[in-house]
PDB file of C-alpha atoms in Angstrom:
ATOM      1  CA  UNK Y   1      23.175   1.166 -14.203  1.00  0.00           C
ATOM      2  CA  UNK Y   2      21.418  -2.117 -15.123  1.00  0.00           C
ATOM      3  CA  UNK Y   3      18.616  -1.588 -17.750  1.00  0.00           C
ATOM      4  CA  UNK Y   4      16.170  -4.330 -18.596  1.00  0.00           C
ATOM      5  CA  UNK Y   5      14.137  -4.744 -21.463  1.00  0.00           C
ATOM      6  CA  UNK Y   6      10.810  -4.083 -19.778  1.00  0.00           C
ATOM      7  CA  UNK Y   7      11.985  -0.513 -18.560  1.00  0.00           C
ATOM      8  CA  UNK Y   8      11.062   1.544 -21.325  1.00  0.00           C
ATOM      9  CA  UNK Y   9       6.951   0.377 -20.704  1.00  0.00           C
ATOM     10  CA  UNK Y  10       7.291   3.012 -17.932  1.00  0.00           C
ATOM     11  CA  UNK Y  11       7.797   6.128 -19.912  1.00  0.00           C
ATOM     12  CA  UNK Y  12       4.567   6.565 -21.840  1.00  0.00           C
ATOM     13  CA  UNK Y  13       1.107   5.823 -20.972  1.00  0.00           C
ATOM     14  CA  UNK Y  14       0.336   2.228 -19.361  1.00  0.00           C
ATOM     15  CA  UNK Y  15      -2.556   0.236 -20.426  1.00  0.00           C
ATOM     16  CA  UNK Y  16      -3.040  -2.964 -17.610  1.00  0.00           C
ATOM     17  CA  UNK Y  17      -1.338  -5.425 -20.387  1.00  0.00           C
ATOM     18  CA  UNK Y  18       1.999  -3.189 -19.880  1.00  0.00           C
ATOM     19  CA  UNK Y  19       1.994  -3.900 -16.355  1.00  0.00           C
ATOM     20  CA  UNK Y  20       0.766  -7.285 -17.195  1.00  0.00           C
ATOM     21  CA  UNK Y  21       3.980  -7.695 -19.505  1.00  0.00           C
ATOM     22  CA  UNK Y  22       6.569  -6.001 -16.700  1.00  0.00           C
ATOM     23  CA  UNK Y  23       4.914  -8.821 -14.133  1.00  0.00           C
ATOM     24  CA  UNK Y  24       5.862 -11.967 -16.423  1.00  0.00           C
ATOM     25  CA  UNK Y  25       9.108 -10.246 -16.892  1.00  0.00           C
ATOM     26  CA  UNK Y  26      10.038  -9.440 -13.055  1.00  0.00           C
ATOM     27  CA  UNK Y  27       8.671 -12.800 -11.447  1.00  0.00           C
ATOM     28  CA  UNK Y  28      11.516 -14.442  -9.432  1.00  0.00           C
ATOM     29  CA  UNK Y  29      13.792 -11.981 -10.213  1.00  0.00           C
ATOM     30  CA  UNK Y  30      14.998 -10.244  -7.171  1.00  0.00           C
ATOM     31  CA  UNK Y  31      17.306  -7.167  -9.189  1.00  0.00           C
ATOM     32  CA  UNK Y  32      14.241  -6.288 -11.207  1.00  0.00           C
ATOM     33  CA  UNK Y  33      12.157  -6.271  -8.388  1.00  0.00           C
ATOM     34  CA  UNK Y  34      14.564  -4.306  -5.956  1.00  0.00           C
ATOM     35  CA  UNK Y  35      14.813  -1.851  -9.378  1.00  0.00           C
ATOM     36  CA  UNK Y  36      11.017  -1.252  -9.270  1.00  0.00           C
ATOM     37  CA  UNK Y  37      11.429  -0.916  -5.713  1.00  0.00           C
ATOM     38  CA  UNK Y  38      14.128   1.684  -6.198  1.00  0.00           C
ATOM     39  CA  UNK Y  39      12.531   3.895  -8.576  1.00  0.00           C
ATOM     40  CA  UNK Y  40       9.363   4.064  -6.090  1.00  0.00           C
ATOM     41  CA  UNK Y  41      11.330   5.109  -2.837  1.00  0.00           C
ATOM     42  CA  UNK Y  42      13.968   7.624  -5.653  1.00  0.00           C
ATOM     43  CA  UNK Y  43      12.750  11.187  -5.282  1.00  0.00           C
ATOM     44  CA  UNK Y  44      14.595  12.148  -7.914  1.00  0.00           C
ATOM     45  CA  UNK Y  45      12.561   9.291 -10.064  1.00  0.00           C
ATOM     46  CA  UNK Y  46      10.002  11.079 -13.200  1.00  0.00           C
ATOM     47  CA  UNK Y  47       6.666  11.308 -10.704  1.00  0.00           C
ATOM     48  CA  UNK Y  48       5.002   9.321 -13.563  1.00  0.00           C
ATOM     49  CA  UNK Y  49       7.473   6.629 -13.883  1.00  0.00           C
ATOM     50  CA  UNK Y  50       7.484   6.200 -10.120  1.00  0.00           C
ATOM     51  CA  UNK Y  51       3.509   5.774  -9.999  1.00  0.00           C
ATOM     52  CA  UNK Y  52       3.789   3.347 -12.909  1.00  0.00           C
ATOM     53  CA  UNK Y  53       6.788   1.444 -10.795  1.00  0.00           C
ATOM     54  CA  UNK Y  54       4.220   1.025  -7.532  1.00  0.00           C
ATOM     55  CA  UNK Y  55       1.667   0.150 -10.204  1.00  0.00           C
ATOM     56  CA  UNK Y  56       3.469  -2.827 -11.126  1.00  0.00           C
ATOM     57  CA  UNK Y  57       4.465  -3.295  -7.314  1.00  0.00           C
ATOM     58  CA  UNK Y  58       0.664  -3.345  -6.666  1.00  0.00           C
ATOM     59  CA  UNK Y  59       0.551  -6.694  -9.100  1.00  0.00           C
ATOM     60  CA  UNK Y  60       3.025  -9.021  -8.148  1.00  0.00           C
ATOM     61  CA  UNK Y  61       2.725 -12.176  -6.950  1.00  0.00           C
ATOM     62  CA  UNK Y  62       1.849 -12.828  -2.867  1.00  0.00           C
ATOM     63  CA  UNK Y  63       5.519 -14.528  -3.040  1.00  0.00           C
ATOM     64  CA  UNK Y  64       7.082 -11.942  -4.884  1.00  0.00           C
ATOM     65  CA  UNK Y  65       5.796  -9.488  -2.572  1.00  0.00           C
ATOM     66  CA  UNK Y  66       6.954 -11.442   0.337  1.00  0.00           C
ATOM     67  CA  UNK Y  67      10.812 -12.171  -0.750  1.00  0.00           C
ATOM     68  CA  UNK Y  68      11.243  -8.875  -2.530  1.00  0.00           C
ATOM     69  CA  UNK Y  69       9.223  -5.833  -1.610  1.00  0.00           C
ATOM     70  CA  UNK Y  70       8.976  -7.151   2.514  1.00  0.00           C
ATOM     71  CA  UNK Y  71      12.590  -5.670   2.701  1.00  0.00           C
ATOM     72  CA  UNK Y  72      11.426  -2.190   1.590  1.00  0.00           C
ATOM     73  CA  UNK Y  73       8.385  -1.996   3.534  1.00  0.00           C
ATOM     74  CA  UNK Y  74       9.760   0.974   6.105  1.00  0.00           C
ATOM     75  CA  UNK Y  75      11.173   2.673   3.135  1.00  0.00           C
ATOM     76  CA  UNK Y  76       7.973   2.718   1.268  1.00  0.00           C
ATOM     77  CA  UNK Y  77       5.716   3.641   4.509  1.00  0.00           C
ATOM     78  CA  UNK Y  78       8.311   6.556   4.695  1.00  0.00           C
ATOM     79  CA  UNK Y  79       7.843   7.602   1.275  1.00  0.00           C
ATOM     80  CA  UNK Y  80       3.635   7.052   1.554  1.00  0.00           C
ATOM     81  CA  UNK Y  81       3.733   9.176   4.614  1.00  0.00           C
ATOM     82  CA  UNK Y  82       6.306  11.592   2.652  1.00  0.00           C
ATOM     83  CA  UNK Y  83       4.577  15.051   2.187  1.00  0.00           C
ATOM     84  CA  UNK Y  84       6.633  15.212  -1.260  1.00  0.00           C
ATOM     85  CA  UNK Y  85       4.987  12.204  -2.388  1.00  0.00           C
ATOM     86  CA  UNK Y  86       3.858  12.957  -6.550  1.00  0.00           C
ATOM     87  CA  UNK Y  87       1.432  10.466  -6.506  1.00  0.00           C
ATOM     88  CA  UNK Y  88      -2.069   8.955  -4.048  1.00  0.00           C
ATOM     89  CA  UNK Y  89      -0.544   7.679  -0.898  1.00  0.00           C
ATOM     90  CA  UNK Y  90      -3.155   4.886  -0.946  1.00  0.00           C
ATOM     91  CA  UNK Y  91      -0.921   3.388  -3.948  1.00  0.00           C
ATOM     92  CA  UNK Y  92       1.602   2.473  -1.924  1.00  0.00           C
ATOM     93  CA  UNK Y  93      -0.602   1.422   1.109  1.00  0.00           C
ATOM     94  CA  UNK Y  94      -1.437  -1.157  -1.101  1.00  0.00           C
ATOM     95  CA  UNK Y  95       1.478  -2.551  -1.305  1.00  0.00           C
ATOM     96  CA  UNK Y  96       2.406  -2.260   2.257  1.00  0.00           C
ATOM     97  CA  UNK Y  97      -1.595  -3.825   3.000  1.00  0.00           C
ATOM     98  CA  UNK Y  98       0.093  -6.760   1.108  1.00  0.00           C
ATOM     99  CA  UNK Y  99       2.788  -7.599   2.906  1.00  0.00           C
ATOM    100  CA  UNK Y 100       3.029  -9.365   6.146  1.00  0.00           C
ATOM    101  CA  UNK Y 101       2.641  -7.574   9.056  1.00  0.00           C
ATOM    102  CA  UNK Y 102       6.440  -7.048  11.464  1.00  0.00           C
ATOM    103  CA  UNK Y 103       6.076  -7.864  15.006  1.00  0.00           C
ATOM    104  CA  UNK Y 104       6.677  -4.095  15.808  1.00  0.00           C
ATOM    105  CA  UNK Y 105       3.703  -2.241  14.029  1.00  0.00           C
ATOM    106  CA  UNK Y 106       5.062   1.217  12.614  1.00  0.00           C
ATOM    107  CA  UNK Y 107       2.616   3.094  15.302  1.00  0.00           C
ATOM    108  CA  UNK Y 108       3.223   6.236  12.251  1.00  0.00           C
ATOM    109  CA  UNK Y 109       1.486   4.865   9.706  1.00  0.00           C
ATOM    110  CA  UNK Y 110      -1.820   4.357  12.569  1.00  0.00           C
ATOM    111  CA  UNK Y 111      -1.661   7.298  13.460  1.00  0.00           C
ATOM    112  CA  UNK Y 112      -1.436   8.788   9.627  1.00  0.00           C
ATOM    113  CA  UNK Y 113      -4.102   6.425   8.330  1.00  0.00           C
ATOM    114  CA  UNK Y 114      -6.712   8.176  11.639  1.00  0.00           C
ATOM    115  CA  UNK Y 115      -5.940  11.654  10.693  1.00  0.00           C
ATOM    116  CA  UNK Y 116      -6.485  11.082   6.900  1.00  0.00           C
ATOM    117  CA  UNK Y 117      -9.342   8.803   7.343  1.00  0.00           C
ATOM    118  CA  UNK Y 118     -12.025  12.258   7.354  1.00  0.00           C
ATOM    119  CA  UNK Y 119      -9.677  13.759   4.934  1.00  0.00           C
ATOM    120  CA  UNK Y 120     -11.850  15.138   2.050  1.00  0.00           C
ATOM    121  CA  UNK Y 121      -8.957  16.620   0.243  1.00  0.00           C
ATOM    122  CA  UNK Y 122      -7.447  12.676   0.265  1.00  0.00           C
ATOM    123  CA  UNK Y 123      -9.082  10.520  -2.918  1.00  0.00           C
ATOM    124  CA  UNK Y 124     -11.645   7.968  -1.767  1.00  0.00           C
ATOM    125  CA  UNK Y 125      -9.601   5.230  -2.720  1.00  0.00           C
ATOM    126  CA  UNK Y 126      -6.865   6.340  -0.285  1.00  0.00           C
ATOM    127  CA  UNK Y 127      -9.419   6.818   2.379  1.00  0.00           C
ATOM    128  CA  UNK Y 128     -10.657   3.138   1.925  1.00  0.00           C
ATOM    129  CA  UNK Y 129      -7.002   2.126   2.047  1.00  0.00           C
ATOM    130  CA  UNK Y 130      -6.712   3.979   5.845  1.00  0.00           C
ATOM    131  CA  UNK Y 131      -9.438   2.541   6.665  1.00  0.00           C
ATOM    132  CA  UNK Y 132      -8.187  -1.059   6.256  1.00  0.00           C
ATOM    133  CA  UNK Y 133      -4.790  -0.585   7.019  1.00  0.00           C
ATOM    134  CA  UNK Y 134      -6.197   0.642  10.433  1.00  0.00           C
ATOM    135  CA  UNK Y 135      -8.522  -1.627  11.345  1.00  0.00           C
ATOM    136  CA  UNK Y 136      -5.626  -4.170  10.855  1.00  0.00           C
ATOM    137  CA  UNK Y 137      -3.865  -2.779  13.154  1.00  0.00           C
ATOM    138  CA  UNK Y 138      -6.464  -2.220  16.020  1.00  0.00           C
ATOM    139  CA  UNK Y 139      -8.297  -5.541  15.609  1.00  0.00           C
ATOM    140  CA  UNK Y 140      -5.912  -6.872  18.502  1.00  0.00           C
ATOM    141  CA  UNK Y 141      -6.003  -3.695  20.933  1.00  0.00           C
ATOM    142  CA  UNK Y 142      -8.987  -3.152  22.498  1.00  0.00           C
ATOM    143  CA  UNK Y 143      -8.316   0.788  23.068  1.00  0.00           C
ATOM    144  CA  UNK Y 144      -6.943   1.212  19.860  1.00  0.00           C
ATOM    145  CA  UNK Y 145     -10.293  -0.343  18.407  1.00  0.00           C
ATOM    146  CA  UNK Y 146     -12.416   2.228  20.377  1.00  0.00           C
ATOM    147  CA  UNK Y 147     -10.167   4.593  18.759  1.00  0.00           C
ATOM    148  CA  UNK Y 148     -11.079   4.041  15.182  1.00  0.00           C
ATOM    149  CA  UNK Y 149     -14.354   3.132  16.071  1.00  0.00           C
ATOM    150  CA  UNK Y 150     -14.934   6.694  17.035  1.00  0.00           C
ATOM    151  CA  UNK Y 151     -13.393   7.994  13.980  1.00  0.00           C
ATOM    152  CA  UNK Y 152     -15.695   6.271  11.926  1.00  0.00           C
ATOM    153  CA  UNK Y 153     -18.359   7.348  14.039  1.00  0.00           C
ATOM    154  CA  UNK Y 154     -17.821  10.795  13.008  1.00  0.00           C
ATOM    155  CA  UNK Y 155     -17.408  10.704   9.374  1.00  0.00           C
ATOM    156  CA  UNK Y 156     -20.884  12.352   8.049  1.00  0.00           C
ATOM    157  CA  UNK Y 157     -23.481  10.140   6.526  1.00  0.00           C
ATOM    158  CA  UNK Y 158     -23.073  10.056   2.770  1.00  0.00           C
ATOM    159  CA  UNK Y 159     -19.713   8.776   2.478  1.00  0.00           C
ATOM    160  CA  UNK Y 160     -18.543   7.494  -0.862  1.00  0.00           C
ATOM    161  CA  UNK Y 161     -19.346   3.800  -1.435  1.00  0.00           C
ATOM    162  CA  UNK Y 162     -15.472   2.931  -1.418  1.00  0.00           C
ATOM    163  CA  UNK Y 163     -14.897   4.318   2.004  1.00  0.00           C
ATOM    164  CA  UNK Y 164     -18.526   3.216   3.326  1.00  0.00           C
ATOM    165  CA  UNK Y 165     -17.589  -0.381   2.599  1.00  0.00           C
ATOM    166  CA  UNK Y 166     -14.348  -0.166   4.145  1.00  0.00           C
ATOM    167  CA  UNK Y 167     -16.050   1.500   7.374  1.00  0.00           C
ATOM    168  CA  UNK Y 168     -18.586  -1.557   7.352  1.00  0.00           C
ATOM    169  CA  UNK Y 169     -16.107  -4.067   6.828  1.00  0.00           C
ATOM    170  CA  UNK Y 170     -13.704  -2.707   9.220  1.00  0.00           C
ATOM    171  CA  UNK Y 171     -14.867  -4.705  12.287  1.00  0.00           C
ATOM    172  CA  UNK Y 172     -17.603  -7.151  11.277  1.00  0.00           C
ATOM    173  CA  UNK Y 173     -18.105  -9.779  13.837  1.00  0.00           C
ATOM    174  CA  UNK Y 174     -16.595 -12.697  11.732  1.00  0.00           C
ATOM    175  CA  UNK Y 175     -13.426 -10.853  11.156  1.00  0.00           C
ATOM    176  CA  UNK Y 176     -10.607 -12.648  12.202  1.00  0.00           C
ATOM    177  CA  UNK Y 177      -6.811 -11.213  12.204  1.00  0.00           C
ATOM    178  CA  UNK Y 178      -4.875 -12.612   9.208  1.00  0.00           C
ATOM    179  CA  UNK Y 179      -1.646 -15.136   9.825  1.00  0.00           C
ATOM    180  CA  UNK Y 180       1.042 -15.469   7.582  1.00  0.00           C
ATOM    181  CA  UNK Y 181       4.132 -17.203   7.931  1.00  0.00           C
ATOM    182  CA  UNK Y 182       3.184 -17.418  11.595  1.00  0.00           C
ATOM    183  CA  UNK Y 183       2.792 -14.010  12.440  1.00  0.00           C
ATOM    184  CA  UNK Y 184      -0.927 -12.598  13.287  1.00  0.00           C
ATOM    185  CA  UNK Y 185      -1.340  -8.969  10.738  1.00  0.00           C
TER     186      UNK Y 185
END
């Protein structure tokens, strides 16, 4: 199995100038990158080294993320939506958030992100992360857009200040749909 130098960062503890030091070290190179990839989507993967892997995932560069990581982007909304997952879902959302949207939205992950969204159990960061991943996807459909509207509507007042800002940024008038490489996301 191929072993790079930057590999053993992934064991112990990881201060933000490890994953700092993996990112020089994996830029342009499309083995390292599908490695990181690997050990994310691995269930048999040490939960710890896996989180650290979609750490550094969560750092690369827009290109890198494009080239690389686009090809896994069903495998890692399977794993995000997996109920065996050892780590926040909203980890991996990221990186999916990140990548360009496919033609064919993954109607799953919608319908995941509005059932979580009033999910106390699920961190406020990964509530945030629904939030925006859904909006995303709704901005273009009119009845989809009603739908998370009236999710939001019924989260109780008080809401952390991660997932309030996502709820008041999730359809402000200026908000426009992204494009990248041609495609609207």
């Amino acid at each position: 199995m191929y072993h790079p130098e930057w590999l053993g960062l992934l064991e112990g503890r990881m201060a933000k100038s490890a994953v700092a030091q993996i990112v020089r070290s994996v830029t342009r190179r499309a083995a390292d990158i599908n490695l990181l990839c690997s050990m994310v989507l691995d269930a048999h993967t040490d939960p710890h080294q896996a989180k650290r892997a979609a750490w550094v995932l969560t750092h690369l560069s827009p290109p890198d993320k494009q080239e690389h990581v686009a090809p896994f982007r069903d495998a890692l909304i399977d794993r995000a939506l997996s109920p065996d997952l050892p780590f926040r879902p909203g980890l991996l959302l990221t990186v999916v958030y990140a990548l360009p949207e496919p033609r064919e939205p993954r109607m799953d992950l919608l319908d995941y992100c509005l059932a979580h969204i009033a999910d106390t159990r699920m961190h406020d960061s990964c509530r945030a992360m629904f939030i925006k991943l859904a909006a995303r996807k709704c901005r273009l459909y009119p009845e989809l857009a009603a739908e998370l509207h009236a999710v939001l509507d019924l989260l109780p007042p008080g809401q952390p200040p991660s997932v309030e800002c996502a709820k008041r940024k999730a359809f402000t008038p200026n908000a426009k749909p992204i494009e990248k490489k041609g495609e609207v996301t």
